[in-house]
Short mmCIF file of C-alpha atoms and ligand atoms in Angstrom, two decimals:
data_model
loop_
_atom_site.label_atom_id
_atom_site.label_comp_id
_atom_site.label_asym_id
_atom_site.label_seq_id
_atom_site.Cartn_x
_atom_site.Cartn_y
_atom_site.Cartn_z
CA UNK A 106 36.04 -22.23 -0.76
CA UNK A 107 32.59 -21.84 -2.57
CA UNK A 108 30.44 -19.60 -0.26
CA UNK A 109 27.88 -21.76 -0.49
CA UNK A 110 24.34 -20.57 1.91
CA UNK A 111 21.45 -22.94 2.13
CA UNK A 112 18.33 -20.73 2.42
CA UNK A 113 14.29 -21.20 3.22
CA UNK A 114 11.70 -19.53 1.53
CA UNK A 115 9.07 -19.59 4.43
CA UNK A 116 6.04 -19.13 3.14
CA UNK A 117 3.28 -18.71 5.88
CA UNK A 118 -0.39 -19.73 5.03
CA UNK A 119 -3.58 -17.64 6.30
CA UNK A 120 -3.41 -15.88 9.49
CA UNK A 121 -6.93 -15.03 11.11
CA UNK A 122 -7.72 -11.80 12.85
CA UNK A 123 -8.02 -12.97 15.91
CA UNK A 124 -5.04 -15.72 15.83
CA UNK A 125 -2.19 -14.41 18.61
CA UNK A 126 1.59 -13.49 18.06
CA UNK A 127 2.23 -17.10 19.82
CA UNK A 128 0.32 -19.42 18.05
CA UNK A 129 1.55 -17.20 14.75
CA UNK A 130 5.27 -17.45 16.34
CA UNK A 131 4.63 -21.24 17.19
CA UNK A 132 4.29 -21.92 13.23
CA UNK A 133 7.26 -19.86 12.39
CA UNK A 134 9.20 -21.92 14.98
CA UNK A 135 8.38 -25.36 13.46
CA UNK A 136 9.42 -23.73 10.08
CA UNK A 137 12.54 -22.86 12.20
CA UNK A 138 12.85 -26.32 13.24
CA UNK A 139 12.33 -27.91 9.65
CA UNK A 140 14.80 -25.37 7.71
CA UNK A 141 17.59 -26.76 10.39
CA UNK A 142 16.55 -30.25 9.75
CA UNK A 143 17.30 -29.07 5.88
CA UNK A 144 20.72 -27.77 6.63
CA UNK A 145 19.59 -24.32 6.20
CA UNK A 146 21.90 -21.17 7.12
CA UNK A 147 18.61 -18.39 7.01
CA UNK A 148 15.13 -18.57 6.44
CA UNK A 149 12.84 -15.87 5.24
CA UNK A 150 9.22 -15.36 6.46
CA UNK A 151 6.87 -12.75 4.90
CA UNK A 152 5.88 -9.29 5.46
CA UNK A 153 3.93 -8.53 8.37
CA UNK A 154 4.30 -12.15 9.40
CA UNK A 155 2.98 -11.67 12.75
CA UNK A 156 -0.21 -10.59 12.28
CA UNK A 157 -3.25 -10.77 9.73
CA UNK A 158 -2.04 -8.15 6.66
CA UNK A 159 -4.78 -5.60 8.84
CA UNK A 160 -4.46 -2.78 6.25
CA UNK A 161 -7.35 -4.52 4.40
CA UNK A 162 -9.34 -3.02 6.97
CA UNK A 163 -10.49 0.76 7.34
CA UNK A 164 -10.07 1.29 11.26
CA UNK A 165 -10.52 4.52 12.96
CA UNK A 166 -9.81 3.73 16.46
CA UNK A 167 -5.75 4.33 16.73
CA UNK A 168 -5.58 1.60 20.24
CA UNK A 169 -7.22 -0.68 17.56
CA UNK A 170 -4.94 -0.10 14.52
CA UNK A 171 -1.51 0.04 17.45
CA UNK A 172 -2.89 -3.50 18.27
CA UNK A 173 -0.89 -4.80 15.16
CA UNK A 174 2.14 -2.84 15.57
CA UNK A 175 5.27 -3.89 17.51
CA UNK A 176 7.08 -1.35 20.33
CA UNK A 177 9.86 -3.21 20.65
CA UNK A 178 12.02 -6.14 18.88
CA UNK A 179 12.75 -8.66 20.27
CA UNK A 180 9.65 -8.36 22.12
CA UNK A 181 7.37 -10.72 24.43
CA UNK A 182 6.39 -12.66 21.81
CA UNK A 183 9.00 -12.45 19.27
CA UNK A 184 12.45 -13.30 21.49
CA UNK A 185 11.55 -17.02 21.32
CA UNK A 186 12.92 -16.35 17.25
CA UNK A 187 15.46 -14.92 18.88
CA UNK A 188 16.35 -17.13 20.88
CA UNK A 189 15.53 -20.52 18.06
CA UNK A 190 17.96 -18.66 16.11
CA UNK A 191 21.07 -19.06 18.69
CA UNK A 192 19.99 -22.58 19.33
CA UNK A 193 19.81 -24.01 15.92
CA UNK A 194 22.32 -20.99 14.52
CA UNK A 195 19.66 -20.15 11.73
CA UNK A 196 19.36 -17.04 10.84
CA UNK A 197 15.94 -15.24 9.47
CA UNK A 198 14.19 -12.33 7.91
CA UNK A 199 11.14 -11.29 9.42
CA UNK A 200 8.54 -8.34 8.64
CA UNK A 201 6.57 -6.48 11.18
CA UNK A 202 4.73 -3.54 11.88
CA UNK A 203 7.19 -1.29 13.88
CA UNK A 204 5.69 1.17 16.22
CA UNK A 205 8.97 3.94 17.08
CA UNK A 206 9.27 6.88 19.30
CA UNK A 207 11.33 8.91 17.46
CA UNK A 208 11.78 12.79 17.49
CA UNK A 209 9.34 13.07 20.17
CA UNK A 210 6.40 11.73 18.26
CA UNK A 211 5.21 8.30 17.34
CA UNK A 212 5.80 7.04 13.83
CA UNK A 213 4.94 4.15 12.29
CA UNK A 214 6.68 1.68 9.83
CA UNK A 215 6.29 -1.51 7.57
CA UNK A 216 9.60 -2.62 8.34
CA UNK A 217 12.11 -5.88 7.97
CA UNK A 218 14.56 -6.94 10.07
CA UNK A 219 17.56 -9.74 9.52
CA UNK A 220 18.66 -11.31 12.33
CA UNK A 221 21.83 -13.28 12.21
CA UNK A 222 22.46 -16.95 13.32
CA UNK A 223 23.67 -15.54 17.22
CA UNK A 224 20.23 -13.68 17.57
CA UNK A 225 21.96 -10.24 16.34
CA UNK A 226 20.03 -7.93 14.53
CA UNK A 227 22.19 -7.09 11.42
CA UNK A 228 20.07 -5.24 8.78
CA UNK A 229 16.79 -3.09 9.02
CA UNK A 230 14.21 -1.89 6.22
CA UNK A 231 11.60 0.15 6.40
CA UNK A 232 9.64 0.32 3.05
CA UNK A 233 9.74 3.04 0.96
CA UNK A 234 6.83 1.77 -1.71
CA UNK A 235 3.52 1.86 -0.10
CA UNK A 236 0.83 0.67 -2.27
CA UNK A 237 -2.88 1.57 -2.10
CA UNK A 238 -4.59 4.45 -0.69
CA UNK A 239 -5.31 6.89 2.16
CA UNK A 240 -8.83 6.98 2.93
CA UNK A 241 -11.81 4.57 2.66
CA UNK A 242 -12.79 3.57 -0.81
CA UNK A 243 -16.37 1.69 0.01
CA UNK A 244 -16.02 0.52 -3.50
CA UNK A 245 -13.68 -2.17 -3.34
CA UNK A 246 -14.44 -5.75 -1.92
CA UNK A 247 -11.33 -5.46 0.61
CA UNK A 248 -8.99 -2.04 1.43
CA UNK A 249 -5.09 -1.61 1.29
CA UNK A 250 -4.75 1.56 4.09
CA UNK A 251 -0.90 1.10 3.78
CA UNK A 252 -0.77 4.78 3.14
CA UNK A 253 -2.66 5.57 5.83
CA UNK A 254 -1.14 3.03 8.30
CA UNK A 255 2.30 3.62 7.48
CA UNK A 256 5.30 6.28 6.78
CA UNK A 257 7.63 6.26 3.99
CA UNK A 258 10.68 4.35 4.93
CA UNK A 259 13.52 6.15 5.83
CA UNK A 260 16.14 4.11 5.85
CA UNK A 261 16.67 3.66 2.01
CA UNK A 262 18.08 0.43 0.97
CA UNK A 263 20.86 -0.34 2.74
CA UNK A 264 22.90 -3.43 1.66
CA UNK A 265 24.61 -4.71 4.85
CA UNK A 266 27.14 -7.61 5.15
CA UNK A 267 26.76 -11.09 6.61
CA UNK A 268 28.79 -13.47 8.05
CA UNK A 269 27.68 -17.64 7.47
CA UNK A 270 30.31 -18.50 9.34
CA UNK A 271 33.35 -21.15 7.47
CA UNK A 272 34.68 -18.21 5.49
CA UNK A 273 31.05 -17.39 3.90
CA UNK A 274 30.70 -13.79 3.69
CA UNK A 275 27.93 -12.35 1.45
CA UNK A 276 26.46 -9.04 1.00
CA UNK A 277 22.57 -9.08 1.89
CA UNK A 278 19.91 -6.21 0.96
CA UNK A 279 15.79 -6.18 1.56
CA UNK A 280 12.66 -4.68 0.26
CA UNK A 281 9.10 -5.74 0.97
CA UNK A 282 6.23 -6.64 -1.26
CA UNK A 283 5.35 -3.66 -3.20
CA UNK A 284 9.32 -2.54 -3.98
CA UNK A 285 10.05 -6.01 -5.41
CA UNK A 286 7.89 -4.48 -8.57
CA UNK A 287 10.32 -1.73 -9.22
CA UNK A 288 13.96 -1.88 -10.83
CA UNK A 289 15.43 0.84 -8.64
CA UNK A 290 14.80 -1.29 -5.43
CA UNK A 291 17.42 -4.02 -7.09
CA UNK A 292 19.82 -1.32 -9.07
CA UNK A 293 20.20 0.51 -5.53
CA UNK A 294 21.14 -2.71 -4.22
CA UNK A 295 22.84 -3.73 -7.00
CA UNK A 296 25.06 -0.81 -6.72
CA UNK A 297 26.30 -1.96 -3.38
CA UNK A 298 27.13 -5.17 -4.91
CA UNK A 299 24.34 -6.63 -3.45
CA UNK A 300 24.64 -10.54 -3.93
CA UNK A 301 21.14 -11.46 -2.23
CA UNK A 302 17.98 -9.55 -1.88
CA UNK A 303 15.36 -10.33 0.58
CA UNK A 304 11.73 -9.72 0.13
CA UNK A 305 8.62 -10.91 2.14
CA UNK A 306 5.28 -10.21 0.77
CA UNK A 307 1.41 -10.58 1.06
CA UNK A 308 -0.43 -10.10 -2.57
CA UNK A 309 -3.92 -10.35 -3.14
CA UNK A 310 -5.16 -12.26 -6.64
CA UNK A 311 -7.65 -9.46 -6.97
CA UNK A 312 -6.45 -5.67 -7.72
CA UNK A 313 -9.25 -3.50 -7.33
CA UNK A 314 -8.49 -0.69 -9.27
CA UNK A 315 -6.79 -2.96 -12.31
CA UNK A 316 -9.01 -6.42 -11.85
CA UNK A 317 -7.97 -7.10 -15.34
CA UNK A 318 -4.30 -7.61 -13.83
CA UNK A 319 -5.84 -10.38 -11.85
CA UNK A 320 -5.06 -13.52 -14.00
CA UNK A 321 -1.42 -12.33 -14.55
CA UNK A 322 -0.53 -11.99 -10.63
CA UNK A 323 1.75 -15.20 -10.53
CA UNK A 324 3.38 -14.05 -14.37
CA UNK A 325 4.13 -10.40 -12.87
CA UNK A 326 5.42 -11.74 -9.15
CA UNK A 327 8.15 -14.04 -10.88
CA UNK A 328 8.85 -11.76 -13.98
CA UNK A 329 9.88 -8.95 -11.21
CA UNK A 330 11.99 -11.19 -9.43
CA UNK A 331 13.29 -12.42 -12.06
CA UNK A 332 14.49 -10.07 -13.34
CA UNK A 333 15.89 -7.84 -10.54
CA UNK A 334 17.65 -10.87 -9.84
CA UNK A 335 19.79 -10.96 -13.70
CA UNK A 336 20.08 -7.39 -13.93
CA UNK A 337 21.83 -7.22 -11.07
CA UNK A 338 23.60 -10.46 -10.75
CA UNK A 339 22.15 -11.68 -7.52
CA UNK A 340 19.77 -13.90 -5.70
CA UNK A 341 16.42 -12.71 -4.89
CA UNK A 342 14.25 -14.76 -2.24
CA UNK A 343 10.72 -14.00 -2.53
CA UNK A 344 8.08 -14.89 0.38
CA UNK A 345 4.29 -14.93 0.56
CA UNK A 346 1.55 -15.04 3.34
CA UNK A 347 -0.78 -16.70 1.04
CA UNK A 348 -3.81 -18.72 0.77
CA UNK A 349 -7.14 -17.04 1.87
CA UNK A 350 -7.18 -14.70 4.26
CA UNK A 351 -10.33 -13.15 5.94
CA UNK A 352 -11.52 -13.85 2.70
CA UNK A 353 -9.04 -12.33 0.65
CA UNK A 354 -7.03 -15.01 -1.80
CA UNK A 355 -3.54 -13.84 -1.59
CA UNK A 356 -1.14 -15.64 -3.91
CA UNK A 357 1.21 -18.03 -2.69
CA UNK A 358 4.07 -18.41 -5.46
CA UNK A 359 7.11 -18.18 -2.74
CA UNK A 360 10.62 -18.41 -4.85
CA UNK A 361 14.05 -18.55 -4.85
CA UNK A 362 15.67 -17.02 -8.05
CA UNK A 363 19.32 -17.45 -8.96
CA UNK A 364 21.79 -14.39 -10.50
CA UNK A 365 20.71 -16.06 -13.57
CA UNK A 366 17.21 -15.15 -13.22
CA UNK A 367 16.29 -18.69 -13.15
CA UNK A 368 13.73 -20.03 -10.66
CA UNK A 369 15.74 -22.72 -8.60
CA UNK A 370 13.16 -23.53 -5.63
CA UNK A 371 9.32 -22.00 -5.22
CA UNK A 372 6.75 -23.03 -3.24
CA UNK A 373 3.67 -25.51 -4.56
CA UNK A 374 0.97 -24.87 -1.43
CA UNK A 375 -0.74 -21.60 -0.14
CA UNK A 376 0.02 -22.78 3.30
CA UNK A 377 2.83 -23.06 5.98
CA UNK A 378 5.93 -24.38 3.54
CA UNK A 379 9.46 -24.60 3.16
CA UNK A 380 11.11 -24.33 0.03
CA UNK A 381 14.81 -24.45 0.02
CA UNK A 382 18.02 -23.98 -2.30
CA UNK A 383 21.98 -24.23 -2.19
CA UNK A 384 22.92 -20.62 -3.56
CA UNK A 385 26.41 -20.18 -4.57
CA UNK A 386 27.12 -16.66 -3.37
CA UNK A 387 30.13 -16.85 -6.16
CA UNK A 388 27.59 -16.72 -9.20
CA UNK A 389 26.83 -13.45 -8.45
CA UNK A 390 30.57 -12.65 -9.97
CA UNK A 391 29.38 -14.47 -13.63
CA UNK A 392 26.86 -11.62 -14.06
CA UNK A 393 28.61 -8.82 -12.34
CA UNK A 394 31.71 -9.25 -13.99
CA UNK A 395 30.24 -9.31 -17.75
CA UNK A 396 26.99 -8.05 -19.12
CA UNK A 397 26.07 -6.45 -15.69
CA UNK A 398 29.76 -5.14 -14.73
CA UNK A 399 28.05 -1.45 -14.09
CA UNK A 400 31.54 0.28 -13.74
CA UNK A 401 32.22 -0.45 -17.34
CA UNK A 402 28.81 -0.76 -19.09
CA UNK A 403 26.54 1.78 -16.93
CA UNK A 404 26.26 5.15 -18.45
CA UNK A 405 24.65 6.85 -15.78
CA UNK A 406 25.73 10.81 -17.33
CA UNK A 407 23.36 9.49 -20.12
CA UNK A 408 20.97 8.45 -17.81
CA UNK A 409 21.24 12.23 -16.02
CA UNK A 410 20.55 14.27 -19.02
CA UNK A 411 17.32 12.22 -19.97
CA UNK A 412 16.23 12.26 -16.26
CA UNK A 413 16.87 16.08 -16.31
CA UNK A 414 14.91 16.65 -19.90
CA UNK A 415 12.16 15.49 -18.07
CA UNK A 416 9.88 13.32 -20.91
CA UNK A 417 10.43 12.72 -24.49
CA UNK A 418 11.78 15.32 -26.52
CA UNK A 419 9.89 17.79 -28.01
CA UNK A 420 8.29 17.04 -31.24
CA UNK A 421 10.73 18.54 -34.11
N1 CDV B 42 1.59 -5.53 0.41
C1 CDV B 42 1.78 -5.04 -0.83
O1 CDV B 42 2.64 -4.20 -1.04
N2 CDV B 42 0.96 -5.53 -1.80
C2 CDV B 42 0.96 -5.02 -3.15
C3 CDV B 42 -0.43 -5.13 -3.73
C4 CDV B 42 -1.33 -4.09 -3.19
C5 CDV B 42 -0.44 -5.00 -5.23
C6 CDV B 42 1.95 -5.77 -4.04
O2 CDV B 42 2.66 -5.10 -4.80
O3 CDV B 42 1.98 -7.00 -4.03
#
């Protein structure tokens, strides 16, 4: 039987500064309600979904900057996802800002979650590539703290399995904004014969330090995806908040791309939208069995000695 898994890419529009976890949990729920209608087996909201994307925003007071953070999941506001999931047996993907006692201290994460369609939590992420800076750069129009606001993930990228129920088993992996631009994000994956990666992401238009970038944001979100996606024979599922935000234009651009590397659903708005595609877990095998079948075509002892040269060679 083809392990067929219908799946929503739930982009989320703006999401003010002062708008609360429920009215932000309200809109996720009609997406909820609409990916059902749709026949959908998982839906996949953004990073930081609950919340504005507050590292644009140089804040000293800690109370202030824990405001945005989660201390538990499911929490107060989030275990009505929970619970949508059990009722319409949807499962989702949802970024947050994870507040953990750990060790005997506090730490402090830019994490994912995947929740399966009986409200289990079945994969965690915590993300590893944090863009921008540390400290306050007056000089650009908006700020991206994530360095400041969050630690390195420690979880690495762990590919976890799923079950879809009807004999549809698949082999899930995530990442969050910033990792969908590099190739070992996928090839990790890929080398636990990933066969979907999930990715939620909020991306300004404008890049401060690079502004000539700008015009190419849309070209360099799908190109990534794109091709993590053939390189590694699986489907990728890409999510924006988009739309402008506090007055920062993030881009929308939400797709679905198939083993092939081929676009197969995106999203047309920068606001609250569903876009949704049948993926054939089995395609996966068409790339992973041929030009990307990494047990017989990887050299990776080739790959060690350049890595271990460290740069080009040495000029003659
Ligand atoms: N949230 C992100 O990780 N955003 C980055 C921006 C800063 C470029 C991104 O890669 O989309």
């Amino acid at each position: 039987m083809a392990r067929i898994v219908t799946v929503g890419a739930a982009q989320l529009g703006p999401i003010a500064r002062l708008e609360t976890r429920a009215q932000v949990v309200d809109r996720m729920l009609a997406l909820m309600s609409e990916a059902k209608g749709n026949g959908c087996d998982l839906i996949v909201f953004p990073e930081l979904a609950l919340t504005t994307f507050f590292p644009r925003w140089y804040m000293e007071s800690q109370a202030e900057i824990d405001g945005f953070f989660e201390r538990a999941m499911p929490g107060p506001d989030t275990q009505r996802l929970f619970d949508a999931a059990q009722r319409l047996q949807l499962g989702f993907y949802l970024g947050y800002g994870e507040l953990a006692e750990q060790g005997g201290r506090t730490r402090r994460f830019n994490t994912a979650i995947t929740v399966d369609k009986n409200g289990r939590v079945i994969g965690k992420y915590r993300k590893i590539h944090l863009p921008g800076h540390a400290e306050h750069e007056p000089w650009r129009r908006f700020q991206h703290l994530e360095k400041r606001y969050f630690e390195v993930g420690d979880l690495g990228f762990p590919a976890f399995h799923a079950d879809f129920g009807s004999g549809r088993q698949g082999i899930l992996g995530m990442a969050i904004c910033n990792d969908r631009r590099w190739p070992e994000t996928y090839r990790i994956l890929g080398l636990q014969a990933v066969e979907m990666v999930l990715i939620g992401y909020n991306t300004p238009v404008h890049n401060p330090p690079a502004p000539e970038h700008d015009a190419l944001s849309h070209f360099h979100n799908e190109l990534v995806m794109q091709s993590g996606a053939y390189q590694n024979g699986t489907w990728v599922v890409g999510v924006a908040k988009a739309g402008n935000e506090e007055g920062v234009e993030q881009i929308g651009n939400s797709i679905i791309v198939a083993p092939s590397g081929e676009i197969v659903a995106a999203c047309t708005t920068t606001g609250d939208e569903l876009a949704i595609a049948r993926c054939d877990l089995d395609l996966c095998a068409s790339y992973k069995n041929t030009t990307f079948n990494f047990a017989r075509h990887r050299e990776p002892e080739q790959y060690r000695m350049i890595v271990e040269r460290k740069g080009a060679v040495p000029p003659a």
